[in-house]
Coordinates of C-alpha atoms in Angstrom, one line a residue:
X1 CA 33.8 22.0 -11.8
X2 CA 34.5 18.5 -9.9
X3 CA 31.5 19.1 -7.4
X4 CA 28.7 20.2 -10.6
X5 CA 30.1 16.6 -11.7
X6 CA 29.0 14.3 -9.1
X7 CA 25.8 16.3 -8.3
X8 CA 25.2 15.5 -12.2
X9 CA 26.0 12.1 -11.0
X10 CA 24.1 11.7 -7.9
X11 CA 21.0 13.7 -9.4
X12 CA 21.0 10.8 -11.9
X13 CA 21.5 7.4 -9.3
X14 CA 18.8 9.5 -7.3
X15 CA 16.5 10.0 -10.2
X16 CA 17.1 6.4 -11.4
X17 CA 16.2 5.0 -7.3
X18 CA 12.6 7.2 -7.4
X19 CA 11.8 5.2 -10.9
X20 CA 12.7 1.6 -9.2
X21 CA 11.0 2.5 -5.7
X22 CA 7.9 3.9 -7.6
X23 CA 7.4 0.3 -10.2
X24 CA 8.6 -1.9 -7.0
X25 CA 5.4 0.0 -4.4
X26 CA 2.9 -1.1 -7.4
X27 CA 3.3 -4.6 -6.8
X28 CA 3.0 -6.3 -3.0
X29 CA 5.6 -8.4 -1.8
X30 CA 3.0 -11.3 -1.4
X31 CA 2.7 -11.0 -5.6
X32 CA 6.5 -11.3 -5.8
X33 CA 6.7 -14.8 -4.4
X34 CA 6.6 -17.0 -7.2
X35 CA 9.7 -14.6 -8.5
X36 CA 11.6 -16.6 -6.2
X37 CA 11.7 -20.0 -7.4
X38 CA 14.0 -18.6 -10.5
X39 CA 16.5 -17.2 -8.0
X40 CA 19.1 -20.0 -6.7
X41 CA 20.5 -19.8 -2.9
X42 CA 22.1 -22.5 -4.4
X43 CA 22.0 -25.1 -6.4
X44 CA 22.3 -28.4 -4.3
X45 CA 20.1 -26.5 -1.6
X46 CA 17.1 -24.8 -4.2
X47 CA 15.5 -21.5 -4.8
X48 CA 15.3 -18.9 -2.5
X49 CA 11.4 -19.6 -2.6
X50 CA 12.7 -23.0 -1.0
X51 CA 14.6 -21.2 1.5
X52 CA 12.0 -19.2 3.1
X53 CA 10.1 -21.8 3.8
X54 CA 12.5 -23.5 5.6
X55 CA 12.9 -20.4 7.0
X56 CA 9.5 -19.8 8.1
X57 CA 10.0 -23.3 10.4
X58 CA 13.1 -22.8 11.5
X59 CA 11.3 -19.3 12.9
X60 CA 8.4 -21.0 14.4
X61 CA 10.5 -23.8 16.6
X62 CA 12.8 -21.2 17.7
X63 CA 9.7 -18.6 18.8
X64 CA 8.8 -21.4 20.4
X65 CA 11.9 -22.8 21.8
X66 CA 13.0 -18.7 23.1
X67 CA 9.6 -18.8 25.3
X68 CA 8.3 -16.3 22.4
X69 CA 5.4 -18.3 21.3
X70 CA 3.3 -14.9 20.6
X71 CA 5.6 -14.0 17.7
X72 CA 4.7 -17.4 15.7
X73 CA 2.0 -15.8 13.2
X74 CA 4.2 -12.3 12.9
X75 CA 7.9 -14.7 12.5
X76 CA 5.8 -16.8 9.9
X77 CA 5.1 -13.7 7.6
X78 CA 8.1 -12.6 8.2
X79 CA 9.8 -15.3 7.3
X80 CA 7.8 -15.9 3.6
X81 CA 8.1 -12.5 2.9
X82 CA 12.0 -11.9 4.1
X83 CA 13.4 -12.5 0.5
X84 CA 10.8 -10.9 -1.8
X85 CA 12.4 -7.8 -1.9
X86 CA 15.2 -9.4 -4.1
X87 CA 13.0 -9.7 -6.6
X88 CA 12.4 -5.7 -6.4
X89 CA 13.9 -3.2 -9.5
X90 CA 16.2 -1.2 -6.2
X91 CA 17.5 -4.3 -4.8
X92 CA 18.6 -5.5 -8.1
X93 CA 20.1 -2.1 -8.9
X94 CA 21.5 -1.7 -5.3
X95 CA 22.1 -5.3 -3.3
X96 CA 23.0 -3.5 -0.1
X97 CA 19.7 -2.9 0.1
X98 CA 18.0 -6.1 1.1
X99 CA 16.2 -6.8 4.0
X100 CA 15.9 -2.9 4.3
X101 CA 13.5 -2.1 1.3
X102 CA 11.8 -5.5 2.3
X103 CA 11.0 -4.1 5.6
X104 CA 10.3 -0.5 4.4
X105 CA 7.7 -1.9 1.4
X106 CA 6.3 -4.2 3.9
X107 CA 5.4 -1.4 6.1
X108 CA 4.3 1.1 3.1
X109 CA 1.9 -2.2 2.7
X110 CA 0.6 -1.6 6.2
X111 CA 1.8 -4.9 8.1
X112 CA 2.6 -5.0 11.6
X113 CA 5.8 -3.3 13.3
X114 CA 7.0 -6.8 14.5
X115 CA 6.9 -7.8 11.3
X116 CA 8.4 -5.2 8.6
X117 CA 11.0 -4.5 11.8
X118 CA 12.0 -8.2 11.7
X119 CA 12.0 -8.0 7.4
X120 CA 14.1 -4.7 8.1
X121 CA 16.9 -5.7 10.4
X122 CA 16.7 -10.0 9.4
X123 CA 21.2 -9.7 7.9
X124 CA 21.8 -7.5 11.2
X125 CA 24.5 -8.0 12.8
X126 CA 26.5 -8.1 9.4
X127 CA 29.4 -7.9 10.8
X128 CA 31.4 -7.8 14.7
X129 CA 30.7 -4.4 14.9
X130 CA 26.8 -4.0 13.5
X131 CA 24.1 -4.1 15.9
X132 CA 22.0 -6.8 16.4
X133 CA 18.5 -6.8 15.8
X134 CA 16.4 -4.8 17.7
X135 CA 13.0 -6.3 18.3
X136 CA 12.8 -10.3 19.3
X137 CA 10.8 -11.2 15.4
X138 CA 13.9 -9.8 14.0
X139 CA 16.3 -11.9 15.7
X140 CA 14.4 -14.8 15.3
X141 CA 14.0 -14.5 11.4
X142 CA 17.9 -13.3 11.7
X143 CA 18.7 -17.2 13.7
X144 CA 16.3 -19.2 11.5
X145 CA 17.5 -17.6 7.9
X146 CA 21.8 -18.3 9.4
X147 CA 20.7 -21.4 11.1
X148 CA 19.0 -22.6 7.6
X149 CA 22.9 -21.4 6.0
X150 CA 25.3 -22.9 8.2
X151 CA 23.2 -26.3 8.5
X152 CA 22.5 -26.5 4.5
X153 CA 26.1 -25.5 3.5
X154 CA 28.1 -27.6 6.1
X155 CA 26.2 -30.5 5.3
X156 CA 26.8 -29.8 2.1
X157 CA 30.7 -30.2 2.9
X158 CA 30.6 -26.3 1.8
X159 CA 32.9 -25.2 4.9
X160 CA 35.2 -22.4 5.3
X161 CA 39.3 -23.2 5.1
X162 CA 42.1 -20.9 6.0
X163 CA 41.2 -17.6 4.8
X164 CA 38.5 -18.7 2.4
X165 CA 35.0 -18.5 3.6
X166 CA 32.7 -17.8 0.3
X167 CA 29.6 -18.2 2.1
X168 CA 30.4 -16.4 4.7
X169 CA 29.6 -19.1 7.2
X170 CA 31.8 -17.1 9.6
X171 CA 30.1 -14.1 10.2
X172 CA 26.4 -16.2 10.1
X173 CA 28.3 -18.0 13.3
X174 CA 29.1 -15.0 14.8
X175 CA 25.9 -13.5 14.1
X176 CA 24.0 -16.2 16.1
X177 CA 26.1 -15.7 19.1
X178 CA 25.8 -11.9 18.7
X179 CA 22.3 -12.3 19.1
X180 CA 21.8 -15.2 21.2
X181 CA 24.3 -12.7 23.6
X182 CA 22.3 -9.9 22.6
X183 CA 18.2 -11.2 23.4
X184 CA 20.3 -13.8 26.6
X185 CA 19.1 -16.5 24.6
X186 CA 20.0 -20.0 25.7
X187 CA 19.5 -22.1 22.2
X188 CA 20.3 -25.4 22.0

C-alpha cells in the first residue's frame, strides 16, 4: 500500500517535470534574458540581468588573468546565459536544478562543450566536500559569480556574523579557494 502511494506521487512529479521540460525547451536560453530584468539578485545590487553583465566582465578578466585567453569567447557566452535557467518552469519548480538545467538546455541548443559544461558546473563546489567545476571555463564562470557576490555584498556591509551567513558568503569564499587550489591558479 505504501509503495503504491509513493509510486503514484513519484509518477505525478515525473509527469510534471516532463511537462515543464517540454515547455521550457520551446524557447532558447537567450530569449529568456529579458526576463532576468524582473528577477532581483539583491535590492541594492539589482537584477540578475545586471549580475550576468558583471559576471561576464569579470569572467573575461579572470580568463586572461589565469592565462586562458583562449576561453574568453566561451566564458563570455556562458556568463551571458548562466542565469537564464532561473526563468524556466523546471528550475522554478525545483531550485536545486539551477545551473544544471541551464547546462542541459545549452547542450540541447548545441552550444560548444566549454559553454554548456561551464553553465552546468557554475555552482560547484556547493559544499566543502563537493568537487570543483570539471573544466577551466566552468571554474572561471564559478569564480566570476562568487567574486561578484562577495564584492557586492561585502561592499553593502552584508557580512557574515557569528553563525549567521544568510548570503552564503563563507561558502562562496571557500569555493573560490577550492577552485584556485584545484586549478593551481594564483589569483590576485
